[in-house]
Amino acid sequence: MMSDEYPVPEEWMADISKILFTEAQIQARVAALGRQIVHDYADKKPVLVGVLKGVIFFMADLLRAINIPVEVDFMSVSNYSPELRDKGVVRLVKDLEMPIEGRHVIFVEDIIDTGLTINYLLRNLRARQPASLEVCVLFNKEKRRLIDLPLRYKGFDVPDNYIVGYGLDYREQYRNLPFVGLLKAQALHQPAHPATGL
Ligand code: IMP
Ligand code: MG
């Protein structure tokens, strides 16, 4: 599979079985989400909060699609083993830099699967008493959802398959693919990343 438009890593292209969303499709959807947010938050100067690192592409494009005053901050959570993650155990390794009490917060996520991670983080943010707290997710994997989550802004519903690109990784790889694609089964059996052990 080739991409004419971008200088993408050839050996990573070979691991993609199908492109689910092209860069153009993603951009159009992100622009629409930006317009919705502009409409809803015209006089509110919202704070967009993201979780590193998967959200970086989406956050950068979403911010540029919002032409009203807005602020941004990030938090980072640890990569626990899948076993611990399935119990909803999340460790905050980098907190927000700004206080959000009394602020209108939009929690921006790249992908929600079971919902356990975001559920933990939303509880944490809610305890800081923001004026409002809504969720904006680009990719919604509903099939494995364990928690009932109201998603105010939603980009795309995706099937229960492993997807990569546009910030989404598998063992820290594939983030810089400009599109979102399905990872071939054979690519899901690579050795763990040396730094994270995952
Ligand atoms: P949840 O707690 O099950 O909702 O986990 C969501 C997190 O799992 C996301 O923030 C991603 O880091 C990761 N994740 C889940 N599905 C995928 C996928 O298809 N591709 C890449 N990362 C994924
Ligand atoms: Mg994430």
Coordinates of N, CA and C and ligand atoms in Angstrom, one line a residue:
M1 N 0.8 -1.2 0.0 CA 0.0 0.0 0.0 C 0.9 1.3 0.0
M2 N 0.5 2.2 -0.8 CA 1.3 3.4 -0.9 C 0.5 4.7 -0.6
S3 N 1.1 5.7 -0.2 CA 0.5 6.9 0.0 C 1.2 7.9 -0.9
D4 N 0.5 8.6 -1.9 CA 1.2 9.5 -2.8 C 1.5 10.8 -2.1
E5 N 0.6 11.1 -1.2 CA 0.6 12.5 -0.7 C 1.7 12.8 0.4
Y6 N 2.1 11.7 1.1 CA 3.0 11.9 2.3 C 4.1 11.0 2.3
P7 N 5.3 11.5 2.8 CA 6.4 10.7 2.9 C 6.3 9.8 4.1
V8 N 5.5 8.8 4.1 CA 5.3 7.9 5.3 C 6.3 6.8 5.3
P9 N 6.6 6.3 6.5 CA 7.6 5.2 6.5 C 7.0 3.9 5.8
E10 N 7.8 3.5 4.8 CA 7.3 2.4 4.0 C 7.1 1.1 4.8
E11 N 8.0 0.8 5.7 CA 7.9 -0.4 6.5 C 6.7 -0.4 7.4
W12 N 6.2 0.8 7.8 CA 5.0 0.9 8.6 C 3.8 0.8 7.7
M13 N 3.8 1.3 6.5 CA 2.7 1.1 5.6 C 2.4 -0.3 5.4
A14 N 3.5 -1.2 5.4 CA 3.3 -2.6 5.1 C 2.5 -3.3 6.2
D15 N 2.5 -2.7 7.4 CA 1.7 -3.3 8.5 C 0.3 -2.9 8.6
I16 N -0.2 -2.0 7.6 CA -1.5 -1.5 7.7 C -2.4 -2.4 6.7
S17 N -3.5 -2.9 7.1 CA -4.3 -3.7 6.2 C -5.3 -2.9 5.5
K18 N -5.7 -1.8 6.1 CA -6.8 -1.0 5.5 C -6.7 0.4 6.1
I19 N -6.9 1.4 5.3 CA -7.0 2.8 5.8 C -8.5 3.1 6.1
L20 N -8.8 3.4 7.3 CA -10.2 3.6 7.8 C -10.6 5.0 7.5
F21 N -9.7 6.0 7.8 CA -10.0 7.4 7.7 C -8.8 8.1 7.1
T22 N -9.0 8.7 5.9 CA -7.9 9.5 5.3 C -7.7 10.8 6.1
E23 N -6.6 11.4 5.8 CA -6.3 12.7 6.4 C -7.4 13.7 6.1
A24 N -7.9 13.7 4.9 CA -9.0 14.6 4.5 C -10.2 14.4 5.3
Q25 N -10.6 13.1 5.4 CA -11.8 12.8 6.2 C -11.7 13.2 7.7
I26 N -10.5 13.0 8.2 CA -10.2 13.4 9.6 C -10.3 14.9 9.7
Q27 N -9.7 15.6 8.8 CA -9.7 17.1 8.9 C -11.1 17.6 8.8
A28 N -11.9 17.1 7.9 CA -13.3 17.6 7.8 C -14.1 17.3 9.1
R29 N -13.9 16.2 9.7 CA -14.6 15.9 10.9 C -14.1 16.8 12.1
V30 N -12.8 16.9 12.2 CA -12.3 17.8 13.2 C -12.8 19.2 13.1
A31 N -12.8 19.7 11.8 CA -13.3 21.1 11.6 C -14.8 21.2 12.1
A32 N -15.6 20.2 11.8 CA -17.0 20.2 12.2 C -17.1 20.2 13.8
L33 N -16.2 19.4 14.4 CA -16.2 19.4 15.9 C -15.8 20.8 16.4
G34 N -14.9 21.4 15.8 CA -14.4 22.8 16.2 C -15.6 23.8 16.0
R35 N -16.4 23.7 15.0 CA -17.5 24.6 14.8 C -18.5 24.4 15.8
Q36 N -18.8 23.1 16.2 CA -19.8 22.8 17.3 C -19.3 23.5 18.6
I37 N -18.0 23.3 18.9 CA -17.5 23.9 20.1 C -17.5 25.4 20.1
V38 N -17.2 26.0 19.0 CA -17.3 27.5 18.9 C -18.8 27.9 19.2
H39 N -19.7 27.2 18.6 CA -21.1 27.5 18.8 C -21.5 27.4 20.3
D40 N -21.0 26.4 20.9 CA -21.5 26.1 22.3 C -20.7 27.0 23.4
Y41 N -19.5 27.4 23.0 CA -18.7 28.1 24.1 C -18.3 29.5 23.7
A42 N -19.1 30.1 22.9 CA -18.7 31.4 22.3 C -18.2 32.4 23.4
D43 N -18.8 32.5 24.5 CA -18.5 33.5 25.5 C -17.8 32.9 26.8
K44 N -17.3 31.6 26.6 CA -16.9 30.9 27.9 C -15.4 30.7 28.0
K45 N -14.6 31.0 27.1 CA -13.2 30.7 27.1 C -12.9 29.3 27.7
P46 N -13.2 28.2 27.0 CA -13.0 26.9 27.6 C -11.5 26.5 27.7
V47 N -11.3 25.6 28.6 CA -10.0 24.9 28.7 C -10.0 23.6 28.1
L48 N -9.2 23.3 27.0 CA -9.2 22.0 26.4 C -8.1 21.2 27.2
V49 N -8.5 20.0 27.7 CA -7.6 19.2 28.5 C -7.4 17.9 27.7
G50 N -6.1 17.6 27.5 CA -5.8 16.3 26.8 C -4.9 15.4 27.5
V51 N -4.9 14.1 27.2 CA -4.0 13.2 27.8 C -2.9 12.8 26.8
L52 N -1.7 13.0 27.2 CA -0.5 12.7 26.3 C -0.4 11.2 26.2
K53 N 0.2 10.7 25.1 CA 0.7 11.4 23.9 C -0.3 11.3 22.7
G54 N -1.2 10.3 22.8 CA -2.0 10.0 21.6 C -2.8 11.2 21.1
V55 N -3.1 12.1 21.9 CA -4.1 13.2 21.5 C -3.4 14.4 20.8
I56 N -2.1 14.3 20.6 CA -1.4 15.5 20.2 C -1.8 16.0 18.8
F57 N -2.0 15.1 17.9 CA -2.4 15.5 16.5 C -3.8 16.1 16.6
F58 N -4.7 15.3 17.2 CA -6.1 15.8 17.3 C -6.2 17.1 18.0
M59 N -5.5 17.3 19.1 CA -5.6 18.5 19.9 C -5.1 19.7 19.0
A60 N -4.0 19.5 18.3 CA -3.4 20.6 17.5 C -4.4 21.0 16.4
D61 N -5.0 20.0 15.8 CA -5.9 20.4 14.7 C -7.2 20.9 15.2
L62 N -7.7 20.4 16.3 CA -9.0 20.9 16.9 C -8.8 22.3 17.4
L63 N -7.7 22.6 18.0 CA -7.4 24.0 18.5 C -7.4 25.0 17.3
R64 N -6.9 24.6 16.2 CA -6.8 25.4 15.0 C -8.2 25.6 14.4
A65 N -9.1 24.7 14.7 CA -10.5 24.7 14.2 C -11.4 25.6 15.1
I66 N -10.9 26.1 16.2 CA -11.7 26.9 17.1 C -11.2 28.3 17.1
N67 N -12.1 29.2 16.5 CA -11.6 30.6 16.4 C -12.3 31.5 17.4
I68 N -12.3 31.0 18.7 CA -12.7 31.9 19.8 C -11.6 31.7 20.8
P69 N -11.4 32.6 21.8 CA -10.4 32.4 22.8 C -10.6 31.0 23.6
V70 N -9.5 30.3 23.7 CA -9.5 29.0 24.3 C -8.1 28.8 24.9
E71 N -8.0 27.9 25.9 CA -6.8 27.6 26.5 C -6.6 26.1 26.5
V72 N -5.3 25.6 26.7 CA -5.1 24.2 26.6 C -4.1 23.8 27.7
D73 N -4.3 22.5 28.1 CA -3.4 22.0 29.1 C -3.4 20.4 28.9
F74 N -2.4 19.8 29.4 CA -2.2 18.4 29.3 C -2.0 17.6 30.6
M75 N -2.4 16.4 30.6 CA -1.9 15.5 31.7 C -1.4 14.2 31.1
S76 N -0.7 13.5 31.9 CA -0.1 12.2 31.4 C -0.4 11.1 32.4
V77 N -0.7 9.9 31.9 CA -1.0 8.8 32.8 C 0.0 7.7 32.4
S78 N 0.3 6.9 33.4 CA 1.3 5.8 33.3 C 0.7 4.7 32.4
N79 N 1.6 4.0 31.7 CA 1.2 2.8 30.9 C 1.3 1.6 31.8
Y80 N 0.2 1.3 32.6 CA 0.2 0.1 33.3 C 0.0 -1.1 32.4
S81 N 0.2 -2.3 33.0 CA -0.1 -3.5 32.2 C -1.6 -3.5 31.9
P82 N -1.9 -4.2 30.8 CA -3.3 -4.4 30.4 C -4.2 -4.9 31.6
E83 N -3.6 -5.8 32.4 CA -4.3 -6.4 33.5 C -4.7 -5.3 34.5
L84 N -3.8 -4.5 34.9 CA -4.1 -3.4 35.8 C -5.1 -2.4 35.2
R85 N -4.8 -2.1 33.9 CA -5.7 -1.1 33.3 C -7.1 -1.6 33.3
D86 N -7.3 -2.9 33.1 CA -8.7 -3.4 33.1 C -9.4 -3.3 34.4
K87 N -8.6 -3.1 35.4 CA -9.2 -2.8 36.7 C -9.5 -1.3 37.0
G88 N -9.2 -0.5 36.0 CA -9.4 0.9 36.1 C -8.3 1.6 36.9
V89 N -7.1 1.0 37.0 CA -6.1 1.6 37.8 C -5.2 2.5 36.8
V90 N -5.2 3.7 37.2 CA -4.5 4.7 36.3 C -3.6 5.6 37.3
R91 N -2.4 5.8 36.9 CA -1.5 6.6 37.7 C -1.2 7.9 36.9
L92 N -1.4 9.0 37.6 CA -1.2 10.3 37.0 C 0.3 10.6 37.1
V93 N 1.0 10.7 35.9 CA 2.5 11.0 36.0 C 2.8 12.5 35.7
K94 N 1.8 13.1 35.1 CA 1.9 14.6 34.9 C 0.6 15.2 35.1
D95 N 0.5 16.2 36.0 CA -0.8 16.8 36.2 C -1.0 18.0 35.4
L96 N -2.2 18.6 35.4 CA -2.4 19.9 34.7 C -1.5 21.0 35.3
E97 N -1.2 22.0 34.5 CA -0.5 23.1 35.1 C -1.4 24.2 35.6
M98 N -2.6 24.3 35.1 CA -3.5 25.3 35.5 C -4.7 24.8 36.3
P99 N -5.1 25.7 37.3 CA -6.3 25.3 38.1 C -7.5 25.4 37.2
I100 N -8.4 24.4 37.4 CA -9.6 24.4 36.5 C -10.9 24.7 37.3
E101 N -10.8 25.1 38.6 CA -11.9 25.4 39.3 C -12.7 26.6 38.7
G102 N -14.0 26.4 38.5 CA -14.8 27.5 37.9 C -14.6 27.6 36.4
R103 N -13.8 26.8 35.8 CA -13.6 26.9 34.3 C -14.5 25.9 33.6
H104 N -14.7 26.3 32.3 CA -15.4 25.3 31.4 C -14.4 24.4 30.7
V105 N -14.4 23.2 31.1 CA -13.4 22.2 30.7 C -14.0 21.3 29.6
I106 N -13.2 21.1 28.5 CA -13.5 20.1 27.5 C -12.4 19.1 27.6
F107 N -12.7 17.9 27.9 CA -11.8 16.8 28.0 C -11.6 16.2 26.6
V108 N -10.5 16.3 26.0 CA -10.3 15.9 24.6 C -9.5 14.6 24.6
E109 N -10.1 13.6 24.0 CA -9.5 12.2 23.9 C -9.3 11.7 22.5
D110 N -8.3 11.0 22.2 CA -8.1 10.5 20.9 C -9.0 9.3 20.7
I111 N -9.0 8.4 21.7 CA -9.9 7.2 21.5 C -10.4 6.7 22.9
I112 N -11.6 6.2 22.9 CA -12.2 5.6 24.1 C -12.6 4.2 23.8
D113 N -12.0 3.3 24.6 CA -12.3 1.9 24.4 C -13.3 1.4 25.5
T114 N -12.7 0.8 26.5 CA -13.6 0.4 27.6 C -14.2 1.6 28.4
G115 N -13.4 2.7 28.4 CA -13.9 3.9 29.1 C -13.3 4.0 30.5
L116 N -12.5 3.0 30.9 CA -12.0 3.0 32.3 C -11.0 4.1 32.5
T117 N -10.1 4.3 31.6 CA -9.1 5.4 31.7 C -9.8 6.8 31.9
I118 N -10.7 7.1 30.9 CA -11.3 8.4 31.0 C -12.2 8.5 32.2
N119 N -12.9 7.4 32.6 CA -13.7 7.5 33.7 C -13.0 7.9 35.0
Y120 N -11.8 7.3 35.2 CA -10.9 7.7 36.3 C -10.5 9.2 36.2
L121 N -10.1 9.6 35.0 CA -9.7 11.0 34.9 C -10.8 12.0 35.0
L122 N -12.0 11.7 34.5 CA -13.1 12.6 34.7 C -13.5 12.8 36.1
R123 N -13.4 11.7 36.9 CA -13.7 11.8 38.3 C -12.7 12.7 39.0
N124 N -11.4 12.5 38.6 CA -10.3 13.3 39.2 C -10.6 14.8 38.8
L125 N -11.0 15.1 37.6 CA -11.2 16.5 37.2 C -12.4 17.1 37.8
R126 N -13.4 16.3 38.0 CA -14.7 16.8 38.6 C -14.5 17.2 40.0
A127 N -13.6 16.5 40.7 CA -13.3 16.9 42.1 C -12.7 18.3 42.2
R128 N -12.1 18.8 41.1 CA -11.6 20.1 41.2 C -12.6 21.2 40.9
Q129 N -13.8 20.8 40.8 CA -15.0 21.7 40.7 C -14.9 22.7 39.5
P130 N -14.8 22.2 38.3 CA -14.9 23.0 37.1 C -16.4 23.5 37.0
A131 N -16.6 24.6 36.3 CA -17.9 25.1 36.0 C -18.7 24.1 35.2
S132 N -18.0 23.5 34.2 CA -18.6 22.4 33.4 C -17.5 21.5 32.9
L133 N -17.9 20.3 32.6 CA -17.0 19.3 32.1 C -17.6 18.4 31.0
E134 N -17.1 18.5 29.8 CA -17.7 17.7 28.7 C -16.6 17.0 28.0
V135 N -16.9 16.0 27.2 CA -16.0 15.1 26.6 C -16.0 15.3 25.1
C136 N -14.9 15.4 24.5 CA -14.8 15.5 23.0 C -13.8 14.3 22.6
V137 N -14.4 13.3 21.9 CA -13.5 12.2 21.5 C -13.5 12.0 20.0
L138 N -12.4 11.7 19.5 CA -12.3 11.6 18.0 C -12.7 10.2 17.6
F139 N -12.2 9.1 18.2 CA -12.6 7.8 17.9 C -13.3 7.0 19.0
N140 N -14.5 6.6 18.8 CA -15.3 6.0 19.8 C -15.5 4.5 19.5
K141 N -14.8 3.7 20.4 CA -14.9 2.2 20.2 C -15.9 1.7 21.2
E142 N -17.2 1.7 20.8 CA -18.3 1.5 21.7 C -18.4 0.0 22.2
K143 N -18.0 -0.9 21.3 CA -18.2 -2.3 21.5 C -17.8 -2.8 22.9
R144 N -16.6 -2.4 23.4 CA -16.1 -2.9 24.6 C -16.3 -2.0 25.8
R145 N -17.2 -1.0 25.7 CA -17.4 0.0 26.7 C -18.0 -0.7 28.0
L146 N -17.4 -0.4 29.1 CA -17.8 -0.9 30.4 C -18.5 0.1 31.2
I147 N -18.4 1.4 30.8 CA -18.9 2.5 31.6 C -19.8 3.4 30.8
D148 N -20.9 3.8 31.3 CA -21.8 4.7 30.6 C -21.2 6.1 30.6
L149 N -20.8 6.6 29.5 CA -20.2 7.9 29.4 C -20.9 8.8 28.4
P150 N -21.4 10.0 28.9 CA -22.0 10.9 28.0 C -20.9 11.6 27.2
L151 N -20.9 11.4 25.8 CA -19.9 12.0 25.0 C -20.5 13.2 24.2
R152 N -20.2 14.4 24.7 CA -20.8 15.6 24.1 C -20.4 15.8 22.6
Y153 N -19.2 15.5 22.3 CA -18.6 15.7 20.9 C -17.9 14.4 20.5
K154 N -18.3 13.9 19.4 CA -17.8 12.6 18.9 C -17.4 12.6 17.5
G155 N -16.2 12.2 17.1 CA -15.8 12.2 15.7 C -16.3 11.1 14.9
F156 N -15.8 9.9 15.2 CA -16.2 8.7 14.4 C -16.4 7.5 15.4
D157 N -17.4 6.7 15.0 CA -17.4 5.4 15.7 C -16.5 4.4 14.9
V158 N -15.7 3.6 15.7 CA -14.8 2.7 15.1 C -15.1 1.3 15.6
P159 N -14.8 0.3 14.7 CA -15.0 -1.1 15.1 C -14.0 -1.6 16.2
D160 N -14.2 -2.7 16.8 CA -13.4 -3.2 17.8 C -12.1 -3.9 17.2
N161 N -11.3 -3.1 16.6 CA -10.1 -3.6 16.0 C -9.0 -2.6 16.4
Y162 N -7.7 -3.0 16.4 CA -6.7 -2.1 16.8 C -6.4 -1.1 15.7
I163 N -6.5 0.2 15.9 CA -6.2 1.2 14.9 C -5.0 2.0 15.3
V164 N -4.3 2.5 14.3 CA -3.1 3.3 14.5 C -3.0 4.5 13.6
G165 N -2.2 5.4 13.9 CA -2.0 6.6 13.0 C -2.7 7.8 13.6
Y166 N -2.3 9.0 13.1 CA -2.8 10.3 13.6 C -2.7 10.4 15.1
G167 N -1.5 10.0 15.6 CA -1.3 10.0 17.0 C -1.4 8.7 17.8
L168 N -2.2 7.8 17.2 CA -2.5 6.5 17.9 C -1.3 5.6 17.6
D169 N -0.9 4.9 18.7 CA 0.3 4.1 18.5 C 0.0 2.6 18.8
Y170 N 0.9 1.7 18.4 CA 1.0 0.4 19.0 C 2.5 0.3 19.4
R171 N 2.7 0.1 20.7 CA 4.0 0.1 21.3 C 4.9 1.2 20.8
E172 N 4.3 2.4 20.8 CA 5.0 3.7 20.5 C 5.3 3.8 19.0
Q173 N 4.8 2.9 18.2 CA 5.0 3.1 16.7 C 3.8 3.5 16.0
Y174 N 4.0 4.0 14.8 CA 2.9 4.4 13.9 C 2.2 5.7 14.1
R175 N 2.6 6.4 15.2 CA 1.9 7.7 15.5 C 1.9 8.7 14.4
N176 N 3.0 8.7 13.6 CA 3.1 9.7 12.6 C 2.5 9.4 11.2
L177 N 1.8 8.3 11.1 CA 1.0 8.0 9.9 C -0.1 9.1 9.9
P178 N -0.3 9.7 8.7 CA -1.2 10.9 8.6 C -2.7 10.4 8.6
F179 N -2.9 9.1 8.4 CA -4.3 8.6 8.3 C -4.5 7.7 9.5
V180 N -5.7 7.1 9.6 CA -5.9 6.1 10.7 C -6.2 4.8 9.9
G181 N -5.5 3.7 10.3 CA -5.6 2.5 9.6 C -5.7 1.3 10.6
L182 N -6.1 0.2 10.0 CA -6.2 -1.1 10.8 C -4.8 -1.7 10.8
L183 N -4.4 -2.2 11.9 CA -3.1 -2.9 12.0 C -3.3 -4.3 11.6
K184 N -2.4 -4.8 10.8 CA -2.4 -6.3 10.5 C -2.2 -7.1 11.7
A185 N -2.8 -8.3 11.8 CA -2.6 -9.1 13.0 C -1.2 -9.5 13.2
Q186 N -0.4 -9.7 12.1 CA 1.0 -10.0 12.3 C 1.8 -8.9 13.0
A187 N 1.4 -7.7 12.8 CA 2.1 -6.5 13.4 C 1.8 -6.4 14.9
L188 N 0.8 -7.1 15.3 CA 0.4 -7.1 16.8 C 1.2 -8.0 17.6
H189 N 2.2 -8.6 17.0 CA 3.1 -9.5 17.8 C 4.5 -9.1 17.8
Q190 N 4.7 -7.8 17.9 CA 6.1 -7.3 18.0 C 6.5 -7.3 19.5
P191 N 7.8 -7.3 19.7 CA 8.3 -7.3 21.0 C 7.9 -6.0 21.7
A192 N 7.9 -6.1 23.1 CA 7.5 -4.9 23.8 C 8.5 -3.8 23.6
H193 N 8.0 -2.5 23.8 CA 8.9 -1.4 23.7 C 9.9 -1.4 24.9
P194 N 11.2 -1.2 24.6 CA 12.2 -1.3 25.6 C 12.0 -0.4 26.8
A195 N 11.5 0.8 26.6 CA 11.4 1.8 27.6 C 10.2 1.5 28.5
T196 N 9.0 1.1 27.9 CA 7.8 1.0 28.7 C 7.6 -0.4 29.1
G197 N 8.2 -1.4 28.4 CA 7.9 -2.8 28.7 C 6.5 -3.3 28.3
L198 N 5.8 -2.4 27.5 CA 4.5 -2.8 27.1 C 4.4 -3.0 25.6
Ligands
IMP1 P1 -9.9 2.5 27.8 O1 -9.5 2.8 29.2 O2 -10.1 1.1 27.5 O3 -11.0 3.4 27.2 O4 -8.5 2.8 27.0 C1 -8.3 3.8 26.1 C2 -6.8 3.9 25.8 O5 -6.4 2.7 25.2 C3 -6.6 5.0 24.8 O6 -6.3 6.2 25.4 C4 -5.4 4.4 24.0 O7 -4.2 4.8 24.6 C5 -5.6 2.9 24.1 N1 -6.3 2.3 22.9 C6 -7.5 1.6 22.9 N2 -7.8 1.2 21.7 C7 -6.8 1.6 20.9 C8 -6.5 1.4 19.5 O8 -7.3 0.8 18.7 N3 -5.4 2.0 19.0 C9 -4.5 2.6 19.8 N4 -4.7 2.8 21.1 C10 -5.8 2.3 21.7
MG2 MG -5.0 8.0 25.1

